[in-house]
Amino acid sequence: MSSEKQNTSKQTPQPDWKLEMDKQWKHVSSKAGDFFNDHKSMFSLTNIAAAVGGTLTVVWLASGVYIVDQGNRGVVSRFGAYSETTLPGPHWHIPAPIESVANVNVEQQRFIEVGYTDTSRVNKSSVIPQESLMLTADENIITVRLAVQYQINNARDYLFNVKNNENTLKQLTESVERAVIGRNSMDFVLTEGRSQIVAEIKEQTQEAMDGYKAGISIASVNLQDAQPPEEVQGAFEDAIRAREDKQRLINEAEAYSNEVIPKARGAASRIIQEAEAYEAEKVAKAKGETERFDQLLVEYEKNPAITRKRLYLEAKEKLYSSTNKIMLNDDQSNPMMYMPLPQTVTQHTQPATGNSEPELSAEQHSSDKNGARKTAGNELRPSRSKP
């Protein structure tokens, strides 16, 4: 029995899937036909058209939903005319062809280059001569490369007032640049005038764009490079070096002048002060001598002999106190006498240190004793004539 069952299982044919699918399709078709016959009124042409139209209407209305990203503005136009501006977030508008929406990024920083392309930042061969060559006021030609950074500040004006905003801004910047550089000399443009030129270009370009109502705000204008053409580059570098040497020498001279002049003024002020002090000293001394002489004259007129004697003795005391000579009388009976001469000389020389009066020898004093008295008396004797 087991062997017979095995033989029977081996002889069972494989099912025909195509035949089975046909049977299922006929079954479904018969069911659908029965449903259509039972609900024939539902599948009229009018109902089908209404269903299709409703579906299309829902899809059309749903296509009016849009989302404005952060930093953008949605500009809605109806039949090509401006309708409204929407802020970031979900919104709905009447679908096309009635209304359309354009998203404008108002926070993006945009750039344009005048006189070169983007690759010129690393490769100078990409300079555009038609845009970069400029004529200065002194009829020199220089190559200028300018970069302008801007952003949109009014989405409506940006889309509806100017057709090609970027091209307009570039042409306007080039025109303003040529006008500004044409009013200045080459040396001014290439050296100290860069910041002033950039400020003028930015101001005038912004005024022109505001006049167009282009909806553009210029953030910055950068002078990437300004130099003479390559044909005269060497000569221009020599001129720059000469100018730098000149300025360096001027700075060194000013530094030396600032160092020397204060010293000279200080020395002059010191000399003036010393002269004034010397003048005041001499005047005061002269006044003191005059007053002393007037007082002495009064005493002399009262008693001339005593005053004359006193003046004579004071003069001799002053004269002899400043010398290291020992004076002896001529009528000394015993000239051989013992005296502590070294101690006496030392005592006389110590108070006379720094005195520059000439020394008189003992022989001169002893021989010209009477003459010295007469001379000293005559020098110190005041005049008898009254003023």
GROMACS .gro file of C-alpha atoms in nm:
model
  387
    1MET     CA    1   0.000   0.000   0.000
    2SER     CA    2   0.277   0.241   0.080
    3SER     CA    3   0.442   0.182  -0.251
    4GLU     CA    4   0.117   0.249  -0.436
    5LYS     CA    5   0.067   0.584  -0.253
    6GLN     CA    6   0.414   0.695  -0.342
    7ASN     CA    7   0.354   0.617  -0.708
    8THR     CA    8   0.024   0.807  -0.702
    9SER     CA    9   0.188   1.119  -0.550
   10LYS     CA   10   0.453   1.117  -0.812
   11GLN     CA   11   0.195   1.109  -1.088
   12THR     CA   12  -0.011   1.414  -0.956
   13PRO     CA   13   0.017   1.701  -1.216
   14GLN     CA   14   0.133   2.060  -1.117
   15PRO     CA   15  -0.147   2.323  -1.087
   16ASP     CA   16  -0.195   2.562  -1.385
   17TRP     CA   17  -0.157   2.918  -1.241
   18LYS     CA   18  -0.274   3.084  -1.558
   19LEU     CA   19  -0.593   2.885  -1.553
   20GLU     CA   20  -0.649   2.976  -1.191
   21MET     CA   21  -0.598   3.347  -1.264
   22ASP     CA   22  -0.850   3.331  -1.545
   23LYS     CA   23  -1.102   3.171  -1.315
   24GLN     CA   24  -1.052   3.440  -1.050
   25TRP     CA   25  -1.080   3.720  -1.306
   26LYS     CA   26  -1.406   3.576  -1.442
   27HIS     CA   27  -1.537   3.551  -1.090
   28VAL     CA   28  -1.451   3.912  -1.006
   29SER     CA   29  -1.589   4.034  -1.337
   30SER     CA   30  -1.917   3.855  -1.278
   31LYS     CA   31  -1.941   4.011  -0.933
   32ALA     CA   32  -1.866   4.358  -1.069
   33GLY     CA   33  -2.119   4.309  -1.346
   34ASP     CA   34  -2.380   4.207  -1.096
   35PHE     CA   35  -2.298   4.516  -0.879
   36PHE     CA   36  -2.316   4.746  -1.183
   37ASN     CA   37  -2.650   4.598  -1.288
   38ASP     CA   38  -2.787   4.636  -0.938
   39HIS     CA   39  -2.659   5.001  -0.904
   40LYS     CA   40  -2.680   5.113  -1.260
   41SER     CA   41  -2.811   5.458  -1.166
   42MET     CA   42  -2.495   5.540  -0.972
   43PHE     CA   43  -2.265   5.510  -1.274
   44SER     CA   44  -2.431   5.760  -1.494
   45LEU     CA   45  -2.219   5.999  -1.699
   46THR     CA   46  -2.321   6.294  -1.488
   47ASN     CA   47  -2.214   6.132  -1.162
   48ILE     CA   48  -1.881   6.025  -1.306
   49ALA     CA   49  -1.810   6.378  -1.437
   50ALA     CA   50  -1.900   6.528  -1.100
   51ALA     CA   51  -1.668   6.292  -0.914
   52VAL     CA   52  -1.378   6.358  -1.147
   53GLY     CA   53  -1.436   6.732  -1.134
   54GLY     CA   54  -1.454   6.732  -0.754
   55THR     CA   55  -1.128   6.539  -0.728
   56LEU     CA   56  -0.951   6.773  -0.965
   57THR     CA   57  -1.086   7.073  -0.776
   58VAL     CA   58  -0.954   6.943  -0.445
   59VAL     CA   59  -0.614   6.875  -0.599
   60TRP     CA   60  -0.607   7.222  -0.758
   61LEU     CA   61  -0.698   7.394  -0.431
   62ALA     CA   62  -0.440   7.190  -0.241
   63SER     CA   63  -0.171   7.308  -0.482
   64GLY     CA   64  -0.213   7.661  -0.341
   65VAL     CA   65  -0.051   7.566  -0.011
   66TYR     CA   66   0.312   7.686   0.021
   67ILE     CA   67   0.571   7.737   0.297
   68VAL     CA   68   0.807   8.034   0.325
   69ASP     CA   69   1.142   7.940   0.480
   70GLN     CA   70   1.317   8.138   0.752
   71GLY     CA   71   1.500   8.440   0.613
   72ASN     CA   72   1.281   8.449   0.300
   73ARG     CA   73   0.982   8.649   0.192
   74GLY     CA   74   0.698   8.520  -0.022
   75VAL     CA   75   0.586   8.764  -0.293
   76VAL     CA   76   0.236   8.679  -0.423
   77SER     CA   77   0.136   8.810  -0.765
   78ARG     CA   78  -0.212   8.788  -0.915
   79PHE     CA   79  -0.223   8.775  -1.295
   80GLY     CA   80   0.135   8.909  -1.292
   81ALA     CA   81   0.063   9.208  -1.066
   82TYR     CA   82   0.186   9.240  -0.708
   83SER     CA   83  -0.066   9.120  -0.449
   84GLU     CA   84   0.108   9.078  -0.111
   85THR     CA   85   0.427   8.980   0.073
   86THR     CA   86   0.414   8.695   0.321
   87LEU     CA   87   0.643   8.621   0.614
   88PRO     CA   88   0.807   8.286   0.699
   89GLY     CA   89   0.561   8.004   0.771
   90PRO     CA   90   0.279   7.809   0.594
   91HIS     CA   91   0.044   8.007   0.368
   92TRP     CA   92  -0.216   7.953   0.098
   93HIS     CA   93  -0.281   8.142  -0.223
   94ILE     CA   94  -0.517   8.099  -0.512
   95PRO     CA   95  -0.347   7.837  -0.729
   96ALA     CA   96  -0.212   7.900  -1.076
   97PRO     CA   97  -0.285   8.042  -1.318
   98ILE     CA   98  -0.456   8.304  -1.103
   99GLU     CA   99  -0.181   8.362  -0.850
  100SER     CA  100   0.184   8.266  -0.820
  101VAL     CA  101   0.443   8.291  -0.540
  102ALA     CA  102   0.813   8.376  -0.561
  103ASN     CA  103   1.037   8.313  -0.260
  104VAL     CA  104   1.307   8.578  -0.212
  105ASN     CA  105   1.595   8.538   0.036
  106VAL     CA  106   1.639   8.874   0.208
  107GLU     CA  107   1.918   8.766   0.447
  108GLN     CA  108   2.162   8.616   0.200
  109GLN     CA  109   2.482   8.812   0.135
  110ARG     CA  110   2.535   8.841  -0.241
  111PHE     CA  111   2.850   8.946  -0.430
  112ILE     CA  112   2.937   9.097  -0.763
  113GLU     CA  113   3.287   9.150  -0.906
  114VAL     CA  114   3.385   9.442  -1.126
  115GLY     CA  115   3.701   9.404  -1.328
  116TYR     CA  116   3.765   9.037  -1.258
  117THR     CA  117   3.596   8.700  -1.210
  118ASP     CA  118   3.576   8.480  -0.904
  119THR     CA  119   3.895   8.292  -0.987
  120SER     CA  120   4.092   8.616  -0.999
  121ARG     CA  121   4.129   8.602  -0.621
  122VAL     CA  122   4.396   8.336  -0.676
  123ASN     CA  123   4.482   8.393  -1.041
  124LYS     CA  124   4.551   8.739  -1.180
  125SER     CA  125   4.516   8.620  -1.539
  126SER     CA  126   4.136   8.627  -1.502
  127VAL     CA  127   4.126   9.009  -1.492
  128ILE     CA  128   3.873   9.156  -1.735
  129PRO     CA  129   4.046   9.450  -1.909
  130GLN     CA  130   3.721   9.598  -2.040
  131GLU     CA  131   3.603   9.648  -1.681
  132SER     CA  132   3.926   9.695  -1.487
  133LEU     CA  133   4.116   9.959  -1.689
  134MET     CA  134   4.045  10.310  -1.555
  135LEU     CA  135   4.165  10.657  -1.657
  136THR     CA  136   4.274  10.891  -1.375
  137ALA     CA  137   4.263  11.270  -1.360
  138ASP     CA  138   4.633  11.299  -1.451
  139GLU     CA  139   4.573  11.086  -1.765
  140ASN     CA  140   4.726  10.767  -1.632
  141ILE     CA  141   4.580  10.421  -1.674
  142ILE     CA  142   4.543  10.188  -1.376
  143THR     CA  143   4.388   9.846  -1.324
  144VAL     CA  144   4.120   9.835  -1.056
  145ARG     CA  145   3.938   9.532  -0.918
  146LEU     CA  146   3.631   9.595  -0.708
  147ALA     CA  147   3.403   9.365  -0.506
  148VAL     CA  148   3.054   9.469  -0.395
  149GLN     CA  149   2.860   9.293  -0.120
  150TYR     CA  150   2.485   9.353  -0.107
  151GLN     CA  151   2.156   9.205   0.008
  152ILE     CA  152   1.787   9.248  -0.069
  153ASN     CA  153   1.599   9.481   0.162
  154ASN     CA  154   1.265   9.491  -0.024
  155ALA     CA  155   1.144   9.176  -0.201
  156ARG     CA  156   0.864   9.354  -0.387
  157ASP     CA  157   1.092   9.622  -0.536
  158TYR     CA  158   1.357   9.363  -0.617
  159LEU     CA  159   1.113   9.156  -0.828
  160PHE     CA  160   0.896   9.420  -0.992
  161ASN     CA  161   1.098   9.743  -1.042
  162VAL     CA  162   1.420   9.626  -1.209
  163LYS     CA  163   1.437   9.343  -1.461
  164ASN     CA  164   1.796   9.224  -1.401
  165ASN     CA  165   1.910   9.354  -1.065
  166GLU     CA  166   2.257   9.200  -1.052
  167ASN     CA  167   2.354   9.314  -1.402
  168THR     CA  168   2.214   9.661  -1.330
  169LEU     CA  169   2.411   9.688  -1.008
  170LYS     CA  170   2.732   9.578  -1.179
  171GLN     CA  171   2.700   9.827  -1.466
  172LEU     CA  172   2.606  10.107  -1.229
  173THR     CA  173   2.901  10.031  -0.997
  174GLU     CA  174   3.141  10.033  -1.291
  175SER     CA  175   3.005  10.367  -1.412
  176VAL     CA  176   3.033  10.527  -1.067
  177GLU     CA  177   3.381  10.379  -1.022
  178ARG     CA  178   3.505  10.532  -1.347
  179ALA     CA  179   3.361  10.871  -1.250
  180VAL     CA  180   3.521  10.870  -0.903
  181ILE     CA  181   3.863  10.752  -1.019
  182GLY     CA  182   3.855  10.996  -1.309
  183ARG     CA  183   3.839  11.284  -1.058
  184ASN     CA  184   4.154  11.176  -0.869
  185SER     CA  185   4.519  11.133  -0.954
  186MET     CA  186   4.693  10.798  -0.985
  187ASP     CA  187   4.908  10.851  -0.675
  188PHE     CA  188   4.600  10.931  -0.468
  189VAL     CA  189   4.415  10.621  -0.588
  190LEU     CA  190   4.707  10.387  -0.533
  191THR     CA  191   4.818  10.519  -0.192
  192GLU     CA  192   4.623  10.714   0.067
  193GLY     CA  193   4.296  10.764  -0.123
  194ARG     CA  194   4.165  10.407  -0.121
  195SER     CA  195   3.926  10.443   0.172
  196GLN     CA  196   3.787  10.772   0.043
  197ILE     CA  197   3.731  10.633  -0.307
  198VAL     CA  198   3.556  10.322  -0.174
  199ALA     CA  199   3.328  10.537   0.044
  200GLU     CA  200   3.234  10.761  -0.252
  201ILE     CA  201   3.160  10.462  -0.476
  202LYS     CA  202   2.938  10.300  -0.214
  203GLU     CA  203   2.747  10.622  -0.141
  204GLN     CA  204   2.683  10.717  -0.504
  205THR     CA  205   2.590  10.362  -0.608
  206GLN     CA  206   2.344  10.330  -0.322
  207GLU     CA  207   2.184  10.662  -0.411
  208ALA     CA  208   2.139  10.548  -0.772
  209MET     CA  209   1.991  10.210  -0.672
  210ASP     CA  210   1.753  10.385  -0.434
  211GLY     CA  211   1.647  10.607  -0.721
  212TYR     CA  212   1.569  10.296  -0.925
  213LYS     CA  213   1.381  10.148  -0.625
  214ALA     CA  214   1.564   9.823  -0.686
  215GLY     CA  215   1.520   9.694  -0.331
  216ILE     CA  216   1.897   9.645  -0.284
  217SER     CA  217   2.110   9.755   0.011
  218ILE     CA  218   2.488   9.772  -0.044
  219ALA     CA  219   2.668   9.633   0.261
  220SER     CA  220   3.028   9.703   0.159
  221VAL     CA  221   3.254   9.793  -0.132
  222ASN     CA  222   3.605   9.648  -0.124
  223LEU     CA  223   3.892   9.765  -0.343
  224GLN     CA  224   4.060   9.431  -0.406
  225ASP     CA  225   4.352   9.568  -0.604
  226ALA     CA  226   4.465   9.886  -0.774
  227GLN     CA  227   4.790   9.898  -0.968
  228PRO     CA  228   4.931  10.031  -1.291
  229PRO     CA  229   4.937   9.811  -1.602
  230GLU     CA  230   5.202   9.541  -1.621
  231GLU     CA  231   5.396   9.731  -1.888
  232VAL     CA  232   5.492  10.008  -1.640
  233GLN     CA  233   5.488   9.802  -1.321
  234GLY     CA  234   5.866   9.815  -1.271
  235ALA     CA  235   5.891  10.192  -1.313
  236PHE     CA  236   5.598  10.243  -1.081
  237GLU     CA  237   5.759  10.026  -0.812
  238ASP     CA  238   6.075  10.238  -0.838
  239ALA     CA  239   5.866  10.551  -0.793
  240ILE     CA  240   5.698  10.400  -0.488
  241ARG     CA  241   6.032  10.312  -0.332
  242ALA     CA  242   6.160  10.664  -0.396
  243ARG     CA  243   5.848  10.808  -0.235
  244GLU     CA  244   5.890  10.580   0.065
  245ASP     CA  245   6.256  10.684   0.101
  246LYS     CA  246   6.152  11.047   0.087
  247GLN     CA  247   5.893  10.998   0.355
  248ARG     CA  248   6.140  10.804   0.568
  249LEU     CA  249   6.397  11.084   0.547
  250ILE     CA  250   6.132  11.340   0.632
  251ASN     CA  251   6.031  11.137   0.936
  252GLU     CA  252   6.393  11.105   1.048
  253ALA     CA  253   6.448  11.480   1.008
  254GLU     CA  254   6.134  11.555   1.206
  255ALA     CA  255   6.242  11.315   1.479
  256TYR     CA  256   6.585  11.481   1.496
  257SER     CA  257   6.422  11.823   1.501
  258ASN     CA  258   6.189  11.718   1.780
  259GLU     CA  259   6.490  11.594   1.975
  260VAL     CA  260   6.725  11.892   1.920
  261ILE     CA  261   6.485  12.187   1.941
  262PRO     CA  262   6.363  12.114   2.297
  263LYS     CA  263   6.725  12.077   2.412
  264ALA     CA  264   6.821  12.406   2.247
  265ARG     CA  265   6.521  12.580   2.398
  266GLY     CA  266   6.608  12.439   2.740
  267ALA     CA  267   6.970  12.554   2.707
  268ALA     CA  268   6.859  12.898   2.592
  269SER     CA  269   6.616  12.925   2.881
  270ARG     CA  270   6.889  12.818   3.125
  271ILE     CA  271   7.134  13.074   2.986
  272ILE     CA  272   6.871  13.347   3.009
  273GLN     CA  273   6.794  13.253   3.368
  274GLU     CA  274   7.165  13.248   3.454
  275ALA     CA  275   7.210  13.590   3.291
  276GLU     CA  276   6.913  13.729   3.479
  277ALA     CA  277   7.049  13.585   3.805
  278TYR     CA  278   7.395  13.728   3.731
  279GLU     CA  279   7.239  14.064   3.650
  280ALA     CA  280   7.037  14.060   3.970
  281GLU     CA  281   7.346  13.961   4.171
  282LYS     CA  282   7.563  14.234   4.021
  283VAL     CA  283   7.295  14.499   4.059
  284ALA     CA  284   7.231  14.400   4.420
  285LYS     CA  285   7.606  14.394   4.491
  286ALA     CA  286   7.649  14.733   4.326
  287LYS     CA  287   7.362  14.876   4.525
  288GLY     CA  288   7.512  14.734   4.843
  289GLU     CA  289   7.854  14.880   4.762
  290THR     CA  290   7.693  15.213   4.685
  291GLU     CA  291   7.503  15.218   5.012
  292ARG     CA  292   7.817  15.115   5.205
  293PHE     CA  293   8.017  15.386   5.031
  294ASP     CA  294   7.751  15.646   5.111
  295GLN     CA  295   7.759  15.544   5.476
  296LEU     CA  296   8.140  15.552   5.475
  297LEU     CA  297   8.137  15.896   5.317
  298VAL     CA  298   7.919  16.027   5.595
  299GLU     CA  299   8.164  15.892   5.856
  300TYR     CA  300   8.460  16.024   5.660
  301GLU     CA  301   8.314  16.374   5.646
  302LYS     CA  302   8.267  16.365   6.023
  303ASN     CA  303   8.626  16.254   6.102
  304PRO     CA  304   8.849  16.213   5.794
  305ALA     CA  305   9.173  16.116   5.974
  306ILE     CA  306   9.027  15.835   6.181
  307THR     CA  307   8.825  15.701   5.891
  308ARG     CA  308   9.128  15.710   5.663
  309LYS     CA  309   9.337  15.522   5.920
  310ARG     CA  310   9.069  15.262   5.973
  311LEU     CA  311   9.035  15.201   5.599
  312TYR     CA  312   9.411  15.168   5.571
  313LEU     CA  313   9.429  14.911   5.849
  314GLU     CA  314   9.136  14.713   5.712
  315ALA     CA  315   9.302  14.702   5.370
  316LYS     CA  316   9.631  14.577   5.516
  317GLU     CA  317   9.449  14.315   5.721
  318LYS     CA  318   9.267  14.188   5.418
  319LEU     CA  319   9.584  14.184   5.211
  320TYR     CA  320   9.809  14.015   5.465
  321SER     CA  321   9.553  13.756   5.573
  322SER     CA  322   9.560  13.596   5.229
  323THR     CA  323   9.939  13.551   5.198
  324ASN     CA  324  10.180  13.292   5.338
  325LYS     CA  325  10.473  13.537   5.379
  326ILE     CA  326  10.627  13.630   5.717
  327MET     CA  327  10.676  14.005   5.765
  328LEU     CA  328  10.967  14.134   5.989
  329ASN     CA  329  11.062  14.488   6.079
  330ASP     CA  330  11.388  14.630   5.936
  331ASP     CA  331  11.508  14.758   6.276
  332GLN     CA  332  11.501  14.416   6.439
  333SER     CA  333  11.812  14.401   6.662
  334ASN     CA  334  11.835  14.024   6.668
  335PRO     CA  335  11.710  13.873   6.339
  336MET     CA  336  11.807  13.526   6.451
  337MET     CA  337  11.498  13.429   6.642
  338TYR     CA  338  11.302  13.106   6.671
  339MET     CA  339  10.948  13.098   6.537
  340PRO     CA  340  10.717  12.801   6.457
  341LEU     CA  341  10.714  12.893   6.087
  342PRO     CA  342  10.544  12.573   5.944
  343GLN     CA  343  10.251  12.602   6.186
  344THR     CA  344  10.221  12.975   6.123
  345VAL     CA  345  10.221  12.928   5.747
  346THR     CA  346   9.958  12.654   5.772
  347GLN     CA  347   9.732  12.870   5.989
  348HIS     CA  348   9.760  13.157   5.741
  349THR     CA  349   9.704  12.945   5.429
  350GLN     CA  350   9.394  12.756   5.552
  351PRO     CA  351   9.152  13.054   5.559
  352ALA     CA  352   9.296  13.181   5.232
  353THR     CA  353   9.211  12.870   5.024
  354GLY     CA  354   9.071  12.961   4.682
  355ASN     CA  355   9.187  13.322   4.701
  356SER     CA  356   9.334  13.423   4.372
  357GLU     CA  357   9.508  13.744   4.486
  358PRO     CA  358   9.878  13.766   4.390
  359GLU     CA  359  10.141  13.685   4.652
  360LEU     CA  360  10.380  13.953   4.774
  361SER     CA  361  10.728  13.861   4.883
  362ALA     CA  362  10.872  13.970   5.218
  363GLU     CA  363  11.147  14.164   5.047
  364GLN     CA  364  10.895  14.364   4.842
  365HIS     CA  365  10.689  14.442   5.151
  366SER     CA  366  10.991  14.541   5.350
  367SER     CA  367  11.150  14.747   5.076
  368ASP     CA  368  10.830  14.912   4.954
  369LYS     CA  369  10.664  14.952   5.290
  370ASN     CA  370  10.609  15.322   5.265
  371GLY     CA  371  10.505  15.302   4.901
  372ALA     CA  372  10.244  15.032   4.971
  373ARG     CA  373  10.100  15.242   5.249
  374LYS     CA  374  10.065  15.538   5.020
  375THR     CA  375   9.916  15.326   4.740
  376ALA     CA  376   9.669  15.146   4.962
  377GLY     CA  377   9.573  15.470   5.124
  378ASN     CA  378   9.517  15.635   4.788
  379GLU     CA  379   9.306  15.341   4.653
  380LEU     CA  380   9.084  15.318   4.955
  381ARG     CA  381   9.062  15.690   5.029
  382PRO     CA  382   8.720  15.821   4.918
  383SER     CA  383   8.690  16.130   4.708
  384ARG     CA  384   8.636  16.453   4.893
  385SER     CA  385   8.419  16.596   4.621
  386LYS     CA  386   8.052  16.563   4.696
  387PRO     CA  387   7.809  16.467   4.434
   0.00000   0.00000   0.00000
